[in-house]
Amino acid sequence: MAEIQETSFGKLADGREARLFTMRNARGTEVAVTTYGARLTAWRVKDAKGTVRDIVLGLDSIADYVRDTTFLGAVIGRHANRIGGATFTINKKRYDVEKNDGPTKANHLHGGSCGFHQKLWQGKATDDSVLLQCFSADGEGGYPGNMQVCVRYRLTDEDALVIEYTAESDADTVCNLTNHAYFNMAGVGNGMHDVLSQKVQIFSDSFTPADAQSLPDGRILPVDGTPMDLRKPTAIGVHIEDDYDQLNMAGGYDHNWVLSGKAPSLAEQASFPIEKMKKAACAASDETGLILTCYTTQPGLQFYTGNFLTGAKGKDGCFHPRYAFCFETQFFPNAFAHPNFPQPILRKGERFHAKTVYALTKEK
């Protein structure tokens, strides 16, 4: 069971204080999360040679996170990823949300400017985890229903980070939650470099192709014979510059893969063991011997290679394009435009529950 330390993480402009919770397990592995945006700010672990590495991108201060436009480590909601035209329909009623994405700002991304990544969550340490809660009022960001959201982070003694999401609403609404951590399996710091030599494996036979605005067009295509075929461990840089329309339009990988296997029911998910969850993806660094495996109950995985990281200064170094990757478990992007996709709708009186595990191991 991890020990948990709570400290101040600074104050927002209005005087409210953000808190930082640091979990430390029996192996000395540490995971830190802050109440600002329910963000994962650090994950420090010994690599195969015993050197401590921090494998997630982060920033030094609360002020830096307020200015951040890349969603570093944040919980994303109410809707992760994109909604085409920034509009959706529930129960034959149209709802319009913020237009904050695309060349002409015509689409909706990651809950908008008042999304969960910008909220100051309430946090507390429990016996074995950090519990973060926030409230989203009816009409906030254009979304219907008063929604109560809870995210629980738990670090196991086996170096697995378990993230559980729950939500309830008093009206039918949208619920598509994820974590936007940026990983670099060689570690961040002054010697940090891009992730192109790191190997990735995605356990999926198909993906949802997207247009130039990164909006899936409704098709589900096989990965076979394309650069999207990552079913075997493949260095990220091997195909990222291939002359392939999907990579050209996105500037690299920024796509949703369809995860096979039947998802557990809402009632089952709370106690669902890792060995029965969907094995979504794996990433590894030969330099450090660290291996990250992602398991989830969610239907999709967005693999993003940090194509738009800007060179901003983070903790112990600068971030540049392709200096990290994301494994974002989610409902498919732009699902409202395509009824054949799983729909991210939370009904009144129901309870949303999703679980994602990032498990760390080392090469022998």
GROMACS .gro file of C-alpha atoms in nm:
model
  364
    1MET     CA    1   0.000   0.000   0.000
    2ALA     CA    2   0.144   0.336  -0.102
    3GLU     CA    3   0.220   0.610   0.147
    4ILE     CA    4   0.060   0.943   0.053
    5GLN     CA    5   0.196   1.290   0.127
    6GLU     CA    6  -0.010   1.605   0.074
    7THR     CA    7   0.154   1.946   0.015
    8SER     CA    8   0.069   2.284  -0.135
    9PHE     CA    9   0.110   2.327  -0.510
   10GLY     CA   10   0.062   2.705  -0.511
   11LYS     CA   11  -0.232   2.937  -0.557
   12LEU     CA   12  -0.446   3.039  -0.851
   13ALA     CA   13  -0.494   3.407  -0.939
   14ASP     CA   14  -0.816   3.415  -0.734
   15GLY     CA   15  -0.636   3.291  -0.422
   16ARG     CA   16  -0.759   2.931  -0.425
   17GLU     CA   17  -0.490   2.681  -0.337
   18ALA     CA   18  -0.401   2.377  -0.543
   19ARG     CA   19  -0.282   2.069  -0.356
   20LEU     CA   20  -0.027   1.807  -0.459
   21PHE     CA   21  -0.056   1.442  -0.353
   22THR     CA   22   0.251   1.220  -0.383
   23MET     CA   23   0.206   0.844  -0.356
   24ARG     CA   24   0.513   0.631  -0.275
   25ASN     CA   25   0.507   0.252  -0.278
   26ALA     CA   26   0.730  -0.010  -0.117
   27ARG     CA   27   0.966  -0.007  -0.418
   28GLY     CA   28   1.021   0.367  -0.388
   29THR     CA   29   0.818   0.445  -0.700
   30GLU     CA   30   0.640   0.780  -0.675
   31VAL     CA   31   0.334   0.918  -0.853
   32ALA     CA   32   0.223   1.279  -0.801
   33VAL     CA   33  -0.116   1.429  -0.887
   34THR     CA   34  -0.252   1.777  -0.831
   35THR     CA   35  -0.603   1.900  -0.769
   36TYR     CA   36  -0.565   2.147  -1.057
   37GLY     CA   37  -0.715   1.960  -1.350
   38ALA     CA   38  -0.676   1.630  -1.161
   39ARG     CA   39  -0.340   1.617  -1.339
   40LEU     CA   40  -0.072   1.352  -1.323
   41THR     CA   41   0.243   1.561  -1.273
   42ALA     CA   42   0.517   1.303  -1.213
   43TRP     CA   43   0.587   0.932  -1.215
   44ARG     CA   44   0.933   0.852  -1.080
   45VAL     CA   45   1.057   0.494  -1.103
   46LYS     CA   46   1.390   0.308  -1.105
   47ASP     CA   47   1.480   0.177  -1.449
   48ALA     CA   48   1.641  -0.159  -1.522
   49LYS     CA   49   1.983  -0.022  -1.413
   50GLY     CA   50   1.852   0.136  -1.093
   51THR     CA   51   1.851   0.495  -1.221
   52VAL     CA   52   1.544   0.697  -1.120
   53ARG     CA   53   1.346   0.819  -1.421
   54ASP     CA   54   1.043   1.047  -1.436
   55ILE     CA   55   0.839   0.912  -1.727
   56VAL     CA   56   0.567   1.179  -1.764
   57LEU     CA   57   0.595   1.531  -1.896
   58GLY     CA   58   0.501   1.798  -1.648
   59LEU     CA   59   0.548   2.158  -1.543
   60ASP     CA   60   0.712   2.328  -1.246
   61SER     CA   61   0.429   2.539  -1.107
   62ILE     CA   62   0.056   2.592  -1.093
   63ALA     CA   63   0.101   2.910  -1.302
   64ASP     CA   64   0.264   2.706  -1.578
   65TYR     CA   65  -0.026   2.461  -1.577
   66VAL     CA   66  -0.278   2.744  -1.603
   67ARG     CA   67  -0.099   2.865  -1.918
   68ASP     CA   68  -0.064   2.514  -2.062
   69THR     CA   69  -0.253   2.447  -2.387
   70THR     CA   70  -0.147   2.083  -2.434
   71PHE     CA   71  -0.355   1.928  -2.149
   72LEU     CA   72  -0.046   1.785  -1.978
   73GLY     CA   73  -0.148   1.499  -1.750
   74ALA     CA   74  -0.505   1.627  -1.715
   75VAL     CA   75  -0.836   1.450  -1.674
   76ILE     CA   76  -1.040   1.547  -1.980
   77GLY     CA   77  -1.416   1.600  -1.979
   78ARG     CA   78  -1.701   1.621  -2.027
   79HIS     CA   79  -1.598   1.498  -2.369
   80ALA     CA   80  -1.247   1.379  -2.448
   81ASN     CA   81  -1.130   1.436  -2.805
   82ARG     CA   82  -1.339   1.598  -3.079
   83ILE     CA   83  -1.704   1.670  -3.156
   84GLY     CA   84  -1.753   1.771  -3.520
   85GLY     CA   85  -1.927   2.105  -3.566
   86ALA     CA   86  -1.928   2.145  -3.186
   87THR     CA   87  -2.285   2.019  -3.175
   88PHE     CA   88  -2.464   1.701  -3.071
   89THR     CA   89  -2.817   1.577  -3.018
   90ILE     CA   90  -2.958   1.392  -2.718
   91ASN     CA   91  -3.328   1.300  -2.698
   92LYS     CA   92  -3.389   1.494  -3.021
   93LYS     CA   93  -3.261   1.815  -2.863
   94ARG     CA   94  -2.960   1.991  -3.011
   95TYR     CA   95  -2.682   2.120  -2.789
   96ASP     CA   96  -2.405   2.356  -2.899
   97VAL     CA   97  -2.069   2.355  -2.725
   98GLU     CA   98  -1.760   2.569  -2.760
   99LYS     CA   99  -1.585   2.581  -3.096
  100ASN     CA  100  -1.219   2.560  -3.001
  101ASP     CA  101  -1.053   2.326  -3.250
  102GLY     CA  102  -0.972   2.294  -3.617
  103PRO     CA  103  -0.823   2.540  -3.869
  104THR     CA  104  -1.137   2.753  -3.857
  105LYS     CA  105  -1.225   2.672  -3.494
  106ALA     CA  106  -1.532   2.485  -3.612
  107ASN     CA  107  -1.510   2.184  -3.380
  108HIS     CA  108  -1.504   2.105  -3.010
  109LEU     CA  109  -1.200   1.959  -2.833
  110HIS     CA  110  -1.150   1.817  -2.482
  111GLY     CA  111  -1.446   1.983  -2.311
  112GLY     CA  112  -1.356   2.336  -2.421
  113SER     CA  113  -1.181   2.614  -2.234
  114CYS     CA  114  -1.385   2.544  -1.918
  115GLY     CA  115  -1.328   2.171  -1.932
  116PHE     CA  116  -1.225   1.953  -1.641
  117HIS     CA  117  -0.854   2.019  -1.713
  118GLN     CA  118  -0.905   2.377  -1.590
  119LYS     CA  119  -1.106   2.298  -1.279
  120LEU     CA  120  -0.974   2.298  -0.924
  121TRP     CA  121  -1.089   1.961  -0.797
  122GLN     CA  122  -1.148   1.866  -0.435
  123GLY     CA  123  -0.893   1.611  -0.325
  124LYS     CA  124  -0.825   1.384  -0.032
  125ALA     CA  125  -0.603   1.090   0.050
  126THR     CA  126  -0.769   0.763   0.144
  127ASP     CA  127  -0.606   0.449   0.283
  128ASP     CA  128  -0.468   0.344  -0.055
  129SER     CA  129  -0.545   0.612  -0.313
  130VAL     CA  130  -0.605   0.978  -0.399
  131LEU     CA  131  -0.968   1.069  -0.455
  132LEU     CA  132  -1.048   1.377  -0.665
  133GLN     CA  133  -1.398   1.517  -0.717
  134CYS     CA  134  -1.550   1.798  -0.919
  135PHE     CA  135  -1.894   1.933  -1.005
  136SER     CA  136  -2.007   2.050  -1.348
  137ALA     CA  137  -2.326   2.256  -1.345
  138ASP     CA  138  -2.611   2.221  -1.593
  139GLY     CA  139  -2.530   2.432  -1.898
  140GLU     CA  140  -2.160   2.465  -1.821
  141GLY     CA  141  -1.976   2.463  -2.151
  142GLY     CA  142  -2.308   2.399  -2.323
  143TYR     CA  143  -2.355   2.052  -2.172
  144PRO     CA  144  -2.685   1.945  -2.013
  145GLY     CA  145  -2.728   1.816  -1.660
  146ASN     CA  146  -2.563   1.871  -1.325
  147MET     CA  147  -2.276   1.622  -1.323
  148GLN     CA  148  -2.075   1.496  -1.027
  149VAL     CA  149  -1.743   1.337  -1.124
  150CYS     CA  150  -1.493   1.137  -0.923
  151VAL     CA  151  -1.146   1.018  -1.028
  152ARG     CA  152  -0.940   0.784  -0.812
  153TYR     CA  153  -0.564   0.736  -0.858
  154ARG     CA  154  -0.404   0.432  -0.693
  155LEU     CA  155  -0.040   0.322  -0.708
  156THR     CA  156   0.011  -0.047  -0.641
  157ASP     CA  157   0.319  -0.211  -0.491
  158GLU     CA  158   0.373  -0.371  -0.834
  159ASP     CA  159   0.419  -0.026  -0.998
  160ALA     CA  160   0.079  -0.012  -1.165
  161LEU     CA  161  -0.115   0.314  -1.173
  162VAL     CA  162  -0.489   0.247  -1.157
  163ILE     CA  163  -0.723   0.527  -1.266
  164GLU     CA  164  -1.096   0.487  -1.203
  165TYR     CA  165  -1.360   0.729  -1.326
  166THR     CA  166  -1.717   0.756  -1.201
  167ALA     CA  167  -1.985   1.010  -1.287
  168GLU     CA  168  -2.355   1.074  -1.232
  169SER     CA  169  -2.591   1.333  -1.377
  170ASP     CA  170  -2.946   1.451  -1.308
  171ALA     CA  171  -3.019   1.465  -1.683
  172ASP     CA  172  -2.911   1.269  -1.989
  173THR     CA  173  -2.572   1.408  -2.088
  174VAL     CA  174  -2.231   1.347  -2.243
  175CYS     CA  175  -1.966   1.153  -2.054
  176ASN     CA  176  -1.635   1.063  -2.217
  177LEU     CA  177  -1.348   1.087  -1.968
  178THR     CA  178  -0.978   1.016  -2.015
  179ASN     CA  179  -0.634   1.107  -1.886
  180HIS     CA  180  -0.400   1.305  -2.112
  181ALA     CA  181  -0.063   1.201  -1.968
  182TYR     CA  182   0.237   1.235  -2.199
  183PHE     CA  183   0.483   0.949  -2.155
  184ASN     CA  184   0.852   0.921  -2.240
  185MET     CA  185   0.988   0.581  -2.139
  186ALA     CA  186   1.347   0.711  -2.142
  187GLY     CA  187   1.253   0.973  -1.883
  188VAL     CA  188   1.223   1.349  -1.884
  189GLY     CA  189   1.501   1.586  -1.787
  190ASN     CA  190   1.798   1.766  -1.937
  191GLY     CA  191   1.895   1.463  -2.142
  192MET     CA  192   1.542   1.412  -2.273
  193HIS     CA  193   1.501   1.326  -2.639
  194ASP     CA  194   1.225   1.225  -2.877
  195VAL     CA  195   1.038   0.895  -2.854
  196LEU     CA  196   1.092   0.783  -3.213
  197SER     CA  197   1.320   0.495  -3.115
  198GLN     CA  198   1.082   0.371  -2.846
  199LYS     CA  199   0.871   0.073  -2.941
  200VAL     CA  200   0.492   0.071  -2.933
  201GLN     CA  201   0.246  -0.215  -2.970
  202ILE     CA  202  -0.129  -0.160  -3.005
  203PHE     CA  203  -0.346  -0.466  -2.962
  204SER     CA  204  -0.603  -0.377  -3.226
  205ASP     CA  205  -0.692  -0.495  -3.574
  206SER     CA  206  -0.875  -0.179  -3.680
  207PHE     CA  207  -0.886   0.200  -3.646
  208THR     CA  208  -1.118   0.489  -3.727
  209PRO     CA  209  -0.972   0.693  -4.017
  210ALA     CA  210  -1.008   1.069  -3.984
  211ASP     CA  211  -1.019   1.374  -4.208
  212ALA     CA  212  -0.785   1.673  -4.211
  213GLN     CA  213  -0.954   1.805  -3.896
  214SER     CA  214  -0.888   1.476  -3.711
  215LEU     CA  215  -1.259   1.388  -3.720
  216PRO     CA  216  -1.332   1.019  -3.781
  217ASP     CA  217  -1.547   0.978  -4.089
  218GLY     CA  218  -1.749   0.680  -3.962
  219ARG     CA  219  -1.549   0.402  -4.120
  220ILE     CA  220  -1.373   0.131  -3.924
  221LEU     CA  221  -1.084   0.001  -4.132
  222PRO     CA  222  -0.837  -0.284  -4.086
  223VAL     CA  223  -0.483  -0.181  -3.998
  224ASP     CA  224  -0.342  -0.461  -4.212
  225GLY     CA  225  -0.108  -0.331  -4.483
  226THR     CA  226  -0.096   0.025  -4.347
  227PRO     CA  227   0.140   0.222  -4.118
  228MET     CA  228  -0.137   0.193  -3.858
  229ASP     CA  229  -0.051  -0.174  -3.811
  230LEU     CA  230   0.124  -0.169  -3.474
  231ARG     CA  231   0.019  -0.517  -3.367
  232LYS     CA  232   0.385  -0.612  -3.332
  233PRO     CA  233   0.633  -0.400  -3.131
  234THR     CA  234   0.737  -0.123  -3.370
  235ALA     CA  235   0.964   0.177  -3.320
  236ILE     CA  236   0.745   0.488  -3.332
  237GLY     CA  237   0.969   0.648  -3.594
  238VAL     CA  238   0.965   0.359  -3.841
  239HIS     CA  239   0.649   0.465  -4.027
  240ILE     CA  240   0.563   0.806  -3.883
  241GLU     CA  241   0.696   0.987  -4.193
  242ASP     CA  242   0.539   0.746  -4.444
  243ASP     CA  243   0.351   0.908  -4.733
  244TYR     CA  244   0.014   0.799  -4.602
  245ASP     CA  245  -0.284   1.032  -4.589
  246GLN     CA  246  -0.371   0.965  -4.226
  247LEU     CA  247  -0.019   1.046  -4.107
  248ASN     CA  248   0.021   1.340  -4.344
  249MET     CA  249  -0.297   1.510  -4.224
  250ALA     CA  250  -0.228   1.459  -3.855
  251GLY     CA  251   0.144   1.531  -3.864
  252GLY     CA  252   0.210   1.186  -3.720
  253TYR     CA  253   0.004   0.947  -3.514
  254ASP     CA  254  -0.308   1.101  -3.360
  255HIS     CA  255  -0.575   0.837  -3.417
  256ASN     CA  256  -0.825   0.615  -3.246
  257TRP     CA  257  -0.778   0.238  -3.245
  258VAL     CA  258  -1.076   0.007  -3.189
  259LEU     CA  259  -1.018  -0.222  -2.892
  260SER     CA  260  -1.156  -0.570  -2.934
  261GLY     CA  261  -1.322  -0.773  -2.665
  262LYS     CA  262  -1.646  -0.725  -2.481
  263ALA     CA  263  -1.645  -0.449  -2.224
  264PRO     CA  264  -1.766  -0.542  -1.875
  265SER     CA  265  -2.099  -0.409  -1.758
  266LEU     CA  266  -2.108  -0.100  -1.539
  267ALA     CA  267  -2.181  -0.319  -1.238
  268GLU     CA  268  -1.878  -0.538  -1.309
  269GLN     CA  269  -1.622  -0.266  -1.370
  270ALA     CA  270  -1.565  -0.150  -1.013
  271SER     CA  271  -1.398  -0.476  -0.916
  272PHE     CA  272  -1.287  -0.586  -1.261
  273PRO     CA  273  -0.940  -0.748  -1.237
  274ILE     CA  274  -0.660  -0.638  -1.468
  275GLU     CA  275  -0.626  -0.981  -1.625
  276LYS     CA  276  -0.982  -0.953  -1.759
  277MET     CA  277  -0.951  -0.596  -1.888
  278LYS     CA  278  -0.873  -0.515  -2.249
  279LYS     CA  279  -0.500  -0.509  -2.314
  280ALA     CA  280  -0.483  -0.193  -2.520
  281ALA     CA  281  -0.121  -0.102  -2.582
  282CYS     CA  282   0.239  -0.137  -2.473
  283ALA     CA  283   0.545   0.091  -2.498
  284ALA     CA  284   0.910   0.021  -2.420
  285SER     CA  285   1.251   0.187  -2.419
  286ASP     CA  286   1.566  -0.013  -2.486
  287GLU     CA  287   1.760   0.268  -2.316
  288THR     CA  288   1.595   0.226  -1.976
  289GLY     CA  289   1.440  -0.120  -2.000
  290LEU     CA  290   1.108   0.025  -1.884
  291ILE     CA  291   0.787  -0.121  -2.028
  292LEU     CA  292   0.445   0.042  -1.994
  293THR     CA  293   0.133  -0.167  -2.061
  294CYS     CA  294  -0.212  -0.009  -2.080
  295TYR     CA  295  -0.529  -0.200  -1.987
  296THR     CA  296  -0.878  -0.054  -1.998
  297THR     CA  297  -1.252  -0.111  -1.996
  298GLN     CA  298  -1.299   0.160  -2.261
  299PRO     CA  299  -1.384   0.089  -2.628
  300GLY     CA  300  -1.108   0.297  -2.790
  301LEU     CA  301  -0.750   0.414  -2.758
  302GLN     CA  302  -0.611   0.738  -2.898
  303PHE     CA  303  -0.240   0.703  -2.970
  304TYR     CA  304  -0.088   1.051  -3.003
  305THR     CA  305   0.280   1.122  -3.066
  306GLY     CA  306   0.296   1.478  -2.931
  307ASN     CA  307   0.298   1.626  -3.279
  308PHE     CA  308   0.206   1.972  -3.149
  309LEU     CA  309   0.426   2.003  -2.842
  310THR     CA  310   0.568   2.350  -2.880
  311GLY     CA  311   0.913   2.367  -2.721
  312ALA     CA  312   0.777   2.512  -2.397
  313LYS     CA  313   0.997   2.468  -2.092
  314GLY     CA  314   0.879   2.197  -1.856
  315LYS     CA  315   1.036   2.043  -1.549
  316ASP     CA  316   1.408   1.990  -1.614
  317GLY     CA  317   1.397   2.059  -1.984
  318CYS     CA  318   1.205   2.168  -2.292
  319PHE     CA  319   0.929   1.982  -2.470
  320HIS     CA  320   0.942   1.953  -2.847
  321PRO     CA  321   0.725   1.771  -3.101
  322ARG     CA  322   0.740   1.393  -3.063
  323TYR     CA  323   0.912   1.412  -2.725
  324ALA     CA  324   0.631   1.205  -2.575
  325PHE     CA  325   0.329   0.993  -2.660
  326CYS     CA  326  -0.020   0.951  -2.514
  327PHE     CA  327  -0.235   0.643  -2.460
  328GLU     CA  328  -0.580   0.801  -2.413
  329THR     CA  329  -0.852   0.545  -2.341
  330GLN     CA  330  -1.188   0.674  -2.458
  331PHE     CA  331  -1.507   0.653  -2.658
  332PHE     CA  332  -1.440   0.707  -3.028
  333PRO     CA  333  -1.399   1.072  -3.138
  334ASN     CA  334  -1.690   1.236  -3.323
  335ALA     CA  335  -1.919   0.952  -3.219
  336PHE     CA  336  -2.238   1.162  -3.232
  337ALA     CA  337  -2.199   1.195  -3.609
  338HIS     CA  338  -2.177   0.817  -3.648
  339PRO     CA  339  -2.444   0.599  -3.484
  340ASN     CA  340  -2.235   0.288  -3.559
  341PHE     CA  341  -1.983   0.406  -3.297
  342PRO     CA  342  -2.036   0.346  -2.923
  343GLN     CA  343  -2.221   0.653  -2.793
  344PRO     CA  344  -2.079   0.854  -2.498
  345ILE     CA  345  -2.414   0.922  -2.334
  346LEU     CA  346  -2.472   0.902  -1.960
  347ARG     CA  347  -2.839   0.860  -1.877
  348LYS     CA  348  -3.009   1.022  -1.582
  349GLY     CA  349  -3.001   0.792  -1.281
  350GLU     CA  350  -2.721   0.575  -1.421
  351ARG     CA  351  -2.362   0.567  -1.303
  352PHE     CA  352  -2.070   0.593  -1.543
  353HIS     CA  353  -1.769   0.384  -1.449
  354ALA     CA  354  -1.446   0.328  -1.641
  355LYS     CA  355  -1.110   0.192  -1.540
  356THR     CA  356  -0.764   0.222  -1.695
  357VAL     CA  357  -0.442   0.070  -1.566
  358TYR     CA  358  -0.091   0.173  -1.669
  359ALA     CA  359   0.136  -0.110  -1.552
  360LEU     CA  360   0.514  -0.065  -1.536
  361THR     CA  361   0.756  -0.354  -1.568
  362LYS     CA  362   1.126  -0.384  -1.654
  363GLU     CA  363   1.321  -0.594  -1.899
  364LYS     CA  364   1.504  -0.878  -1.727
   0.00000   0.00000   0.00000
